[in-house]
CSV table of C-alpha atoms and ligand atoms in Angstrom, one decimal:
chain,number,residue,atom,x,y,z
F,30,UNK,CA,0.9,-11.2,15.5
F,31,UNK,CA,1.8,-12.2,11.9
F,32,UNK,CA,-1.2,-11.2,9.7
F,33,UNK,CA,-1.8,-11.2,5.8
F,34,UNK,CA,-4.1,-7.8,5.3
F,35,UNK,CA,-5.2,-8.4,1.7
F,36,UNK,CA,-2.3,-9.5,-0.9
F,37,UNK,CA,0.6,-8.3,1.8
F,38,UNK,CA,1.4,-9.7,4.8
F,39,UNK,CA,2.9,-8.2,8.0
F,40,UNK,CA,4.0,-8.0,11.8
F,41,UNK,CA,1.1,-6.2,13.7
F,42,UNK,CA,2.2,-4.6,16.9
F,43,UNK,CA,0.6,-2.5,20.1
F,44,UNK,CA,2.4,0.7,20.0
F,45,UNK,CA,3.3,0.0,23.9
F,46,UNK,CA,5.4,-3.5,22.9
F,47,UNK,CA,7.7,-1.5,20.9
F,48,UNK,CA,10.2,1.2,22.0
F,49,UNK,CA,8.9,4.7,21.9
F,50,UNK,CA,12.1,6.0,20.4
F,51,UNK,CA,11.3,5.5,16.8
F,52,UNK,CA,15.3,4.9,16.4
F,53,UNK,CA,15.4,2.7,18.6
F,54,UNK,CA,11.7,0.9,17.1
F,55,UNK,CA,13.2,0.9,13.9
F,56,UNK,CA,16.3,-0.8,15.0
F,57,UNK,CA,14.9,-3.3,16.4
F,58,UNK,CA,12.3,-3.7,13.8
F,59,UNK,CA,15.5,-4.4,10.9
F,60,UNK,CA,16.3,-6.9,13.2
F,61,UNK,CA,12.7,-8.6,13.9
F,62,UNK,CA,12.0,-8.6,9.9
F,63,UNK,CA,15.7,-10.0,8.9
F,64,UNK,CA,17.1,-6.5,7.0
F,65,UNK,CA,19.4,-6.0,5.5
F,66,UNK,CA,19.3,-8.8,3.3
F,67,UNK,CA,17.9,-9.7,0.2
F,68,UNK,CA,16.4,-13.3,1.5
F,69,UNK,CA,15.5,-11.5,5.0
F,70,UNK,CA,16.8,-15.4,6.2
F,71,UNK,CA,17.4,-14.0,9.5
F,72,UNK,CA,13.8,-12.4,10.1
F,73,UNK,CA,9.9,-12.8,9.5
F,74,UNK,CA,10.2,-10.8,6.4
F,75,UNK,CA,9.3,-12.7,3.3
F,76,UNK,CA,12.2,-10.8,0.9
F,77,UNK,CA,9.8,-8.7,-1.0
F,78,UNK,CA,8.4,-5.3,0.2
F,79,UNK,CA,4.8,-6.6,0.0
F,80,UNK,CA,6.0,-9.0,2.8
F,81,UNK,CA,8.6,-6.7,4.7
F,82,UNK,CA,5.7,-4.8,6.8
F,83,UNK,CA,5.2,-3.2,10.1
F,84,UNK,CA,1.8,-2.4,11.3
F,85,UNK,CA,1.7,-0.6,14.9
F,86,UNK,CA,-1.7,-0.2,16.4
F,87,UNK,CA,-2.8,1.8,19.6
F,88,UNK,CA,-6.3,3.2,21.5
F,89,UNK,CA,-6.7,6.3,20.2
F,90,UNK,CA,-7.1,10.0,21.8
F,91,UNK,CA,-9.2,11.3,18.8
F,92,UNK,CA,-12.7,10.9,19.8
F,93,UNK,CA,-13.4,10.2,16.2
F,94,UNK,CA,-11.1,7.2,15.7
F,95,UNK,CA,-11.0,4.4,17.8
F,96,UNK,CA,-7.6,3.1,17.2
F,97,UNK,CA,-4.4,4.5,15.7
F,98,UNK,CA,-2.4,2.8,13.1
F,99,UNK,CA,1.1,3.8,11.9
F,100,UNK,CA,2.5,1.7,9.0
F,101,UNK,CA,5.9,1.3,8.6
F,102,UNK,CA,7.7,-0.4,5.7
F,103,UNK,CA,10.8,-2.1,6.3
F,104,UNK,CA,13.0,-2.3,3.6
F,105,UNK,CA,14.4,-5.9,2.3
F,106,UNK,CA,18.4,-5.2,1.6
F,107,UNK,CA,18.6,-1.8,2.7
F,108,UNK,CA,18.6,-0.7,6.6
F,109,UNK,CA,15.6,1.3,6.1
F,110,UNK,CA,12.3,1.7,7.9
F,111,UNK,CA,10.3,4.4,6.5
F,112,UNK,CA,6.2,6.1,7.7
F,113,UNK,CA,6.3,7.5,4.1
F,114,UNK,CA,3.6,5.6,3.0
F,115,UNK,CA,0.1,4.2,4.1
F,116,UNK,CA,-0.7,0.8,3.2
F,117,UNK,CA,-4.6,-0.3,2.3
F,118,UNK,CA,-3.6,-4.0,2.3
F,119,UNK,CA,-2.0,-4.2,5.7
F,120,UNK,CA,-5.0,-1.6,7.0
F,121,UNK,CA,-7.3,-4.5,6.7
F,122,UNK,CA,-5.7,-6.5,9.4
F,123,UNK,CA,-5.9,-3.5,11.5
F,124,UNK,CA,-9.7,-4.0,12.8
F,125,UNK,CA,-9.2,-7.5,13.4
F,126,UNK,CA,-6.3,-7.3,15.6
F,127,UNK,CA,-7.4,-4.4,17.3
F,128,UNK,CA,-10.2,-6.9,18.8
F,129,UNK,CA,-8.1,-9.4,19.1
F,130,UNK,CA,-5.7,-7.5,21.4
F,131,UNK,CA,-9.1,-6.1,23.5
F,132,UNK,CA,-8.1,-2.0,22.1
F,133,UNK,CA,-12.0,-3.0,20.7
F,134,UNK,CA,-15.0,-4.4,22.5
F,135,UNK,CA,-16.6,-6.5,19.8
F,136,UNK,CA,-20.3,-6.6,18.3
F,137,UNK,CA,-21.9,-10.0,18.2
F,138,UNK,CA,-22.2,-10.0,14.7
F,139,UNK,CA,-20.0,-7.5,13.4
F,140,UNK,CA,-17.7,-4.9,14.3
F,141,UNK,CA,-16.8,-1.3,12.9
F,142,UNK,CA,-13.4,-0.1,14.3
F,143,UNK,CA,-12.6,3.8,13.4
F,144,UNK,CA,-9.3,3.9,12.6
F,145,UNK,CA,-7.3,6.8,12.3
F,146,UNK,CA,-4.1,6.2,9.7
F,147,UNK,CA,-1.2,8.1,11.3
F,148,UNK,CA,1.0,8.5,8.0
F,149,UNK,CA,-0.9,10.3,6.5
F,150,UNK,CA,-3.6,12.2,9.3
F,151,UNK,CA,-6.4,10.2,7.3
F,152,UNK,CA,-9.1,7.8,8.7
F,153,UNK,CA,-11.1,4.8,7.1
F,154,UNK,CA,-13.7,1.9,8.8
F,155,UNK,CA,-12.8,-1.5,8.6
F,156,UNK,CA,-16.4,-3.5,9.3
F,157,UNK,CA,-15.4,-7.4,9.7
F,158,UNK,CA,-18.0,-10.7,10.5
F,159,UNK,CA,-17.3,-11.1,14.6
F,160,UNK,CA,-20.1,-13.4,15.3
F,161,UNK,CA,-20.5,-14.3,19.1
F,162,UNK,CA,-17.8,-11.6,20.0
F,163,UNK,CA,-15.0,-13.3,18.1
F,164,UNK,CA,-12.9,-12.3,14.8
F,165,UNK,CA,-14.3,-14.9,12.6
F,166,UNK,CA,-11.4,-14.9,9.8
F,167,UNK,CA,-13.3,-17.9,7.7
F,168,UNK,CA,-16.2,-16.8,4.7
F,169,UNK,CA,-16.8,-17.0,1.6
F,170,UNK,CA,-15.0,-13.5,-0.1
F,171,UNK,CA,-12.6,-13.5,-2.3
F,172,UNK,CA,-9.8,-11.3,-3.5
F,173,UNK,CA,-7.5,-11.9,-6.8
F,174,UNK,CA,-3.8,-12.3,-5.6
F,175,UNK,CA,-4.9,-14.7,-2.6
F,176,UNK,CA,-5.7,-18.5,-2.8
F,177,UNK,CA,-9.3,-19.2,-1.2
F,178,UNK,CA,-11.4,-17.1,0.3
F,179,UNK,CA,-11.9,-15.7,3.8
F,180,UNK,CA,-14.1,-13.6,5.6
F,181,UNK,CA,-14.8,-9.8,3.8
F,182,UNK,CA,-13.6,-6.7,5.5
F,183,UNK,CA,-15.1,-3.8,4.7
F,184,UNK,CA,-12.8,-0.6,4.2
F,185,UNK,CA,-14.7,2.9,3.9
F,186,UNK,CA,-12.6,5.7,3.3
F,187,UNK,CA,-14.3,9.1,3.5
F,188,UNK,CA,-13.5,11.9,1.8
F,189,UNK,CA,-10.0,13.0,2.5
F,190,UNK,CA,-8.3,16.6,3.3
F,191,UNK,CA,-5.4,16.4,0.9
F,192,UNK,CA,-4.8,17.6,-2.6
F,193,UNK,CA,-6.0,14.6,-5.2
F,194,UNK,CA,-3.9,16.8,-7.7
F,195,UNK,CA,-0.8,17.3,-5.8
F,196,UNK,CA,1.0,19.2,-8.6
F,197,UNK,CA,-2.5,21.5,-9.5
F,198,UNK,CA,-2.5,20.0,-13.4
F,199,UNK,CA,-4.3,17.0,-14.2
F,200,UNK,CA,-1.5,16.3,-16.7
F,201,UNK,CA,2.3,17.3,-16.6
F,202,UNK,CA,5.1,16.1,-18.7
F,203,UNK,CA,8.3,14.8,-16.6
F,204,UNK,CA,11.2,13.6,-18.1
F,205,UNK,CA,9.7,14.1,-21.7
F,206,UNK,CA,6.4,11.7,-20.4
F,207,UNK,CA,3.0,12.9,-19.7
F,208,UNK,CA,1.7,11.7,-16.6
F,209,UNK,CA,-1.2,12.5,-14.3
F,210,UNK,CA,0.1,12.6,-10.5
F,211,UNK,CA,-3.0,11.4,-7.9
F,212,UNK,CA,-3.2,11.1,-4.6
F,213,UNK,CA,-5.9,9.2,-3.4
F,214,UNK,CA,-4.1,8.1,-0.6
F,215,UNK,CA,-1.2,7.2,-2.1
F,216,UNK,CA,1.0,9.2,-4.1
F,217,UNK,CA,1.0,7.8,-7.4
F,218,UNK,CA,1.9,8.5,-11.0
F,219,UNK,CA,-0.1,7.5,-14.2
F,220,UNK,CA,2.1,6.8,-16.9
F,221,UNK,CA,0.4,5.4,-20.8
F,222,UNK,CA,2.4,1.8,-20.5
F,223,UNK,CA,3.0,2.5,-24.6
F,224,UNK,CA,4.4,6.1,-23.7
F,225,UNK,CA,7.1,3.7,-22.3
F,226,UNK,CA,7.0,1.5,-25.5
F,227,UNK,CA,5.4,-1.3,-23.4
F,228,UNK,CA,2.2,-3.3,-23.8
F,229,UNK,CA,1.5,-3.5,-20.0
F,230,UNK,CA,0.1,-6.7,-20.2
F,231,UNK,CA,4.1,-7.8,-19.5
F,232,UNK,CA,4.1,-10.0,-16.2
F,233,UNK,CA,5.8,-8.1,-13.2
F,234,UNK,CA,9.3,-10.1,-13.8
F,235,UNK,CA,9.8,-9.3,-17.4
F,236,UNK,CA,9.1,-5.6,-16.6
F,237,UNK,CA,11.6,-5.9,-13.8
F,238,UNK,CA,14.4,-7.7,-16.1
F,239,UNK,CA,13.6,-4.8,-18.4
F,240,UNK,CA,16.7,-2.6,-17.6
F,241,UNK,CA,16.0,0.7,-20.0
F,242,UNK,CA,12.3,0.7,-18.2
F,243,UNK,CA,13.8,0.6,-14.9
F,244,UNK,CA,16.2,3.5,-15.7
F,245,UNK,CA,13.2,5.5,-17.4
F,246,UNK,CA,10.9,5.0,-14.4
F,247,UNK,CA,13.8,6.1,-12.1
F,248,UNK,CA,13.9,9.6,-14.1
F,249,UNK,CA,10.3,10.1,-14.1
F,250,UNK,CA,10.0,9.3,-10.3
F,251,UNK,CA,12.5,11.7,-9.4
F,252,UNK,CA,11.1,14.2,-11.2
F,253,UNK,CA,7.6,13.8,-10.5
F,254,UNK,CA,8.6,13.1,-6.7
F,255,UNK,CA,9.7,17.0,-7.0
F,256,UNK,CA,6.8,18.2,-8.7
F,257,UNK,CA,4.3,16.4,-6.2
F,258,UNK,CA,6.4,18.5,-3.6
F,259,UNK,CA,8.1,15.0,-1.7
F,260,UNK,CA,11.2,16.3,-2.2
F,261,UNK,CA,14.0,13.9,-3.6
F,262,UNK,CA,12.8,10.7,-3.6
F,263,UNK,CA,15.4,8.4,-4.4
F,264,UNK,CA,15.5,6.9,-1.7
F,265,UNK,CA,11.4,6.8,-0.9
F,266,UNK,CA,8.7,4.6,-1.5
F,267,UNK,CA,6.8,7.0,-2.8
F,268,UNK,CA,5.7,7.8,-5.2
F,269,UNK,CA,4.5,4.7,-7.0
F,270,UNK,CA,4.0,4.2,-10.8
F,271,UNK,CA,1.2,2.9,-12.4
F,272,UNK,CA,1.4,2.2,-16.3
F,273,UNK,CA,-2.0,2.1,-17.5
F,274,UNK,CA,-3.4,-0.1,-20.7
F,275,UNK,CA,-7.0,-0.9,-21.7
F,276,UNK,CA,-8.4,-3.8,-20.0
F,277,UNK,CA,-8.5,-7.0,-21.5
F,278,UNK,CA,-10.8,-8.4,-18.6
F,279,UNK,CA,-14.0,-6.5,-18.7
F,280,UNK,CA,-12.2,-4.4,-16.1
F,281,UNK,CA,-11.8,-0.2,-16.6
F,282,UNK,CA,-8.4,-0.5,-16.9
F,283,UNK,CA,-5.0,-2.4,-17.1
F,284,UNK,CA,-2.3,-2.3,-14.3
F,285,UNK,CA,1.5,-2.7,-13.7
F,286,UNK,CA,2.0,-0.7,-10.8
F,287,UNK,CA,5.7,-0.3,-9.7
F,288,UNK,CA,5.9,0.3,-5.3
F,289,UNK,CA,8.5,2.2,-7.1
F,290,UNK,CA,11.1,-0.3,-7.6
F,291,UNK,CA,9.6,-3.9,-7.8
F,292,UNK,CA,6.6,-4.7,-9.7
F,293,UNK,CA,3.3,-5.0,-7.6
F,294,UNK,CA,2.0,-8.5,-7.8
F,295,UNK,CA,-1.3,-7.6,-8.1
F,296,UNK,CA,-1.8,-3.4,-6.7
F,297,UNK,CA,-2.0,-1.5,-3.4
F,298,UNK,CA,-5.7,-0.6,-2.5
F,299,UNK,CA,-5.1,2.9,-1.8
F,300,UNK,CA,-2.6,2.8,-5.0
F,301,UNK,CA,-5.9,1.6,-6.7
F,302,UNK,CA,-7.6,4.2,-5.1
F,303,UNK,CA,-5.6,6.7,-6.4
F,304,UNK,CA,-5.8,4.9,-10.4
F,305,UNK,CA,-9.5,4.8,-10.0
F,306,UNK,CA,-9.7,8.4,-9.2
F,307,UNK,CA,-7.1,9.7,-11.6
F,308,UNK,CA,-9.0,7.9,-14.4
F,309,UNK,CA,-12.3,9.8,-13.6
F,310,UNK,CA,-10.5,12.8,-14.6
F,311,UNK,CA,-10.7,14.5,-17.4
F,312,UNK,CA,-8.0,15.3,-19.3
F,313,UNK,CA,-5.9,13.0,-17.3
F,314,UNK,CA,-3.7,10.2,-19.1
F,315,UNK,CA,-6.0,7.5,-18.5
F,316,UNK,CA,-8.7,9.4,-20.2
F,317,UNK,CA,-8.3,7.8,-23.5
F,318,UNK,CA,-7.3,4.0,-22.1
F,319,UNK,CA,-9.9,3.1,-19.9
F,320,UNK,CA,-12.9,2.3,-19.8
F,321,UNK,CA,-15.2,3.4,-17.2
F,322,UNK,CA,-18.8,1.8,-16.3
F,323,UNK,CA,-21.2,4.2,-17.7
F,324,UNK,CA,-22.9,4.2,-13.8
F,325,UNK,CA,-22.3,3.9,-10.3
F,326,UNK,CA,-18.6,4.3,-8.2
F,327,UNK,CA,-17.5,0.6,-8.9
F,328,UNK,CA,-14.2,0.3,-10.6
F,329,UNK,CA,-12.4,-3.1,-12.3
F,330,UNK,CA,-8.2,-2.4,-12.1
F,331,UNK,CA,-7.1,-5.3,-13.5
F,332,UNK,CA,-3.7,-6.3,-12.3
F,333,UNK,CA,-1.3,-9.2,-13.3
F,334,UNK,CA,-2.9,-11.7,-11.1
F,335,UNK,CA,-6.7,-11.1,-11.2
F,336,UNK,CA,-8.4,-7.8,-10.7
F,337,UNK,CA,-9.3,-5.3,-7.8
F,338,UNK,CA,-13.0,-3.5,-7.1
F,339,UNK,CA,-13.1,-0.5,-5.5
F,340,UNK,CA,-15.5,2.3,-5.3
F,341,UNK,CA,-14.7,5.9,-6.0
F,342,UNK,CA,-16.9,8.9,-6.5
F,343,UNK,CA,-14.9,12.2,-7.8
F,344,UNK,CA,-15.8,16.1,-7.4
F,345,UNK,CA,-14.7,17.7,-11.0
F,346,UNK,CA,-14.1,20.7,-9.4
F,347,UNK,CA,-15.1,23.6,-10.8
F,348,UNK,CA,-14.9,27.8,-11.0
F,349,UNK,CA,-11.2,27.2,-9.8
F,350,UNK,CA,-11.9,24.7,-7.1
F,351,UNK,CA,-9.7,21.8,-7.8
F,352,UNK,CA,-11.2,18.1,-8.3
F,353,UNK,CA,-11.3,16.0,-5.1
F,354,UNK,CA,-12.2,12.5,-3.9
F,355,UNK,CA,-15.8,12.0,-2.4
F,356,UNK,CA,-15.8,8.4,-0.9
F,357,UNK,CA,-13.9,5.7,-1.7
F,358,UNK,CA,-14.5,2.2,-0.5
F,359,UNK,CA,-13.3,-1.5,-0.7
F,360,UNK,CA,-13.3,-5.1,0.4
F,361,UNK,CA,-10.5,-6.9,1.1
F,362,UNK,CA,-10.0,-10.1,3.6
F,363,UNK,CA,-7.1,-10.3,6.5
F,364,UNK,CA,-6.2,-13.8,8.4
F,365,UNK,CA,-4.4,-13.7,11.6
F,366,UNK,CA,-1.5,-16.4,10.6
F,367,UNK,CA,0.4,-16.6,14.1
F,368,UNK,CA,0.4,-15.3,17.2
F,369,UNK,CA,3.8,-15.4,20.0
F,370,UNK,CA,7.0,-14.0,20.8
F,371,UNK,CA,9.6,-12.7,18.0
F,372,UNK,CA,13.0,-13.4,18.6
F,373,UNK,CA,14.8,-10.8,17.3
F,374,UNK,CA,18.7,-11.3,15.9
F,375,UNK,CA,20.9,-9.8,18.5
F,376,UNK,CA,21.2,-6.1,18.4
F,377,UNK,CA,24.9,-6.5,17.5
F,378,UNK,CA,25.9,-7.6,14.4
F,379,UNK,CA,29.4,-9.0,14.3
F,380,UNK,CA,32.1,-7.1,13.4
F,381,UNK,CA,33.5,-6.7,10.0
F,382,UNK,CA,37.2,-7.2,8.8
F,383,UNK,CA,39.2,-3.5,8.7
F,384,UNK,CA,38.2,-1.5,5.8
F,385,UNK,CA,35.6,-4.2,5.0
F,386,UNK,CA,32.8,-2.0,6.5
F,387,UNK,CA,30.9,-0.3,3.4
F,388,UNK,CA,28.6,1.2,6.3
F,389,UNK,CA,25.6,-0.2,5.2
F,390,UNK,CA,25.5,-2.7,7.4
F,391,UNK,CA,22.5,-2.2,10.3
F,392,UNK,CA,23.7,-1.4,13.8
U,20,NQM,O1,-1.5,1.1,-1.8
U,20,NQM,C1,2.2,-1.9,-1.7
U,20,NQM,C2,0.4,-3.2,-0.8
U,20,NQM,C3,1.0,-1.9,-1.0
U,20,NQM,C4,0.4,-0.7,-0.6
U,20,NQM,C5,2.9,-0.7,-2.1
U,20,NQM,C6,-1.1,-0.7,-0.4
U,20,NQM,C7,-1.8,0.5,-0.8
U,20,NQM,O2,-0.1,-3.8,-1.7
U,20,NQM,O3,-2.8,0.8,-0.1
U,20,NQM,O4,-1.7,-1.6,0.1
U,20,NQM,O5,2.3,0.1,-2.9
U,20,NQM,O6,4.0,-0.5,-1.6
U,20,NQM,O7,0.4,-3.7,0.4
C-alpha cells in the first residue's frame, strides 16, 4: 500500500509479503523503490529521501504493543537500505494500515493501535477517526507541508528509555561549533544557524547550493556522530542537523533541519521532538534563540513551509541524574494513496561494458 504518513510518503508492507532475509528484503526493496538513481524512474520512490520509504508492519508478540513497525529508508542514488533511523511521519500511516490489513480489529468510532517501533525498541499510540469500523482518512486537520486537510492521527509517545543527552553535556563544541546533541527519538544536532554564518530563514535549496555549509555540516556530523557514540557516520542518516534561529512566526523557534544531506522540506516529527526537547534545556544552544511559551508542553518549530506542534514535557535532572523526556505527543494526518501489486524491476540488472563496472551498481 502507498501511503503519505504526515509530510513523507512511503510503501507500507506486512512483514510476511517480504523476504525474511533482510538481504534479500533489501534487494528487492532497491528494486521496488527504483534505487539507484537519482530520479528513482524505475520505482515508486519519488527521488528525495522524504519519498524513498519503507514501512514494514506485523502483529506483535509484546503484550504491550499491538503491532510492530520496522522503518527502513531506502536511499535515492545509492544502493542503500538502512533501519538506522525511525521515522514519526511514516509512523502515522502505521495505525491506519494496520486496520486496513485486519493485524487490528477496529473501534466504531476510533481506534488506538500500540505500536511498538522496532528501530529503535521504542513504542507510541496512533489514535485515528474509524467511524463504523472503517479508516476514515477525510477530516478537517491540518498539517503545514501538506495541501488540504485530512483526518488527525494522534501520536503519543511515552517516555522513552534512551539517553536524551547522548554525549552526557548539554553543550559540546565539534569541529570548532557548539552544539547541543538530543535524542528524542531521533538523533539530532542543534547547531545556532549564525554559528554557521547563516540567517536560517534561507529556503532548503539555497542552503543546499550552499557548498562551504555542506562541507561544514559534513565535519560536524562526523564528529558529533562519534561523540553521540554511532560510530562513523558518513555513510548514515543519522544524525540529523537542525540550525536553529528565533521564530519569525509566533512559533518558539526557527528550523532548517538537514536528514543530514538534503534539506528537510518542512521537519521530521521525532526530529521535532528531539528540537523541542533540546530547547527546554538549559544551557543548551537553543537557550538563547528560542522562545518558549511561558506554560504548558505545546511547542511552535517553525520550518520552511509552515510550522509543526508538538508537545514535550522535560525532566531537568538533577543531583547527577541526567535530564530526560517525560511525554511527548503530536498530530499528524496519513492517507492511504493506492493499494495493489508492485512490479518490481527484474532482480538482474544488465550487464556492464568490461571495466565499466564502478560496483556501485545494485545486484
Ligand atoms: O524525524 C525525515 C520525515 C523524516 C523523519 C528524516 C521523521 C522523524 O520527515 O520522525 O519523520 O529526518 O529523515 O519523514
Amino acid at each position: 500500500m502507498l501511503m503519505r504518513g504526515g509530510t513523507s510518503k512511503g510503501a507500507y508492507f506486512l512483514a510476511e509479503d517480504l523476504p525474511a532475509d533482510p538481504a534479500a528484503r533489501d534487494g528487492l526493496l532497491l528494486r521496488v523503490m527504483g534505487s539507484p538513481d537519482p530520479r528513482q524512474i524505475d520505482g515508486l520512490g519519488g527521488a528525495h529521501p522524504l519519498t524513498s520509504k519503507v514501512a514494514v508492519v506485523s502483529g506483535s508478540d509484546d503484550p504491550e504493543a499491538d503491532v510492530d513497525y520496522l522503518f527502513l529508508q531506502v536511499a535515492v542514488d545509492r544502493p542503500e537500505v538502512t533501519d538506522r533511523q525511525n521515522c514519526g511521519n511514516i509512523l502515522a500511516g502505521v495505525g491506519p494500515f494496520a486496520v486496513e490489513r485486519g493485524l487490528v480489529v477496529p473501534g466504531d468510532g476510533e481506534t488506538s493501535v500500540r505500536i511498538r517501533m522496532l528501530n529503535t525498541g521504542e513504542r507510541a499510540v496512533a489514535t485515528f477517526p474509524t467511524p463504523g469500523g472503517r479508516v476514515d482518512y477525510t477530516g478537517d486537520a491540518e498539517i503545514s507541508g501538506v495541501p488540504g486537510t485530512a483526518a488527525p492521527v494522534v501520536i503519543e509517545f511515552p517516555a522513552g528509555e534512551s539517553p536524551l543527552l547522548p554525549t552526557g553535556s548539554v553543550r559540546d563544541t565539534v569541529a570548532g561549533t557548539a552544539v547541543t546533541c538530543v535524542d528524542n527519538g531521533m538523533p539530532t544536532v542543534l547547531i545556532a544557524a549564525s554559528a554557521l554564518g547563516v540567517t536560517g530563514y534561507e529556503a532548503p535549496k539555497d542552503l543546499e547550493e550552499d557548498l562551504a555549509l555542506a562541507d561544514r555540516l559534513h565535519e560536524i556530523r562526523l564528529a558529533a556522530g562519534r561523540l553521540m557514540g554511532l560510530g562513523d557516520v558518513e555513510t548514515a542518516t543519522v544524525p540529523k542537523l537542525s540550525l536553529l534561529a528565533p521564530p519569525r512566526d509566533g512559533g518558539a523557534v526557527t528550523t532548517r533541519t538537514f536528514i543530514p544531506v538534503r534539506c528537510h522540506t518542512s521537519i521530521g516529527v521525532l526530529g521535532a521532538a528531539s528540537v523541542a526537547a533540546g530547547l527546554r534545556l538549559p544551557g543548551g544552544v537553543g537557550e538563547r534563540i528560542a522562545r518558549l511559551p511561558d506554560h504548558g508542553d505545546r511547542v511552535r518549530i517553525e520550518h520552511p513551509t509552515g510550522f509543526l506542534e508538538i508537545d514535550t514535557s522535560v525532566d531537568p535532572g538533577s543531583d547527577g541524574s541526567p535530564p530526560a523526556a517525560r511525554r511527548t505527543a503530536v498530530v499528524r494526518t496519513a492517507r492511504k494513496i493506492f493499494d495493489g501489486t508492485v512490479f518490481p524491476r527484474a532482480a538482474a540488472l544488465p550487464a556492464r561494458p568490461q571495466g565499466g563496472n564502478d560496483g556501485s551498481a545494485a545486484r
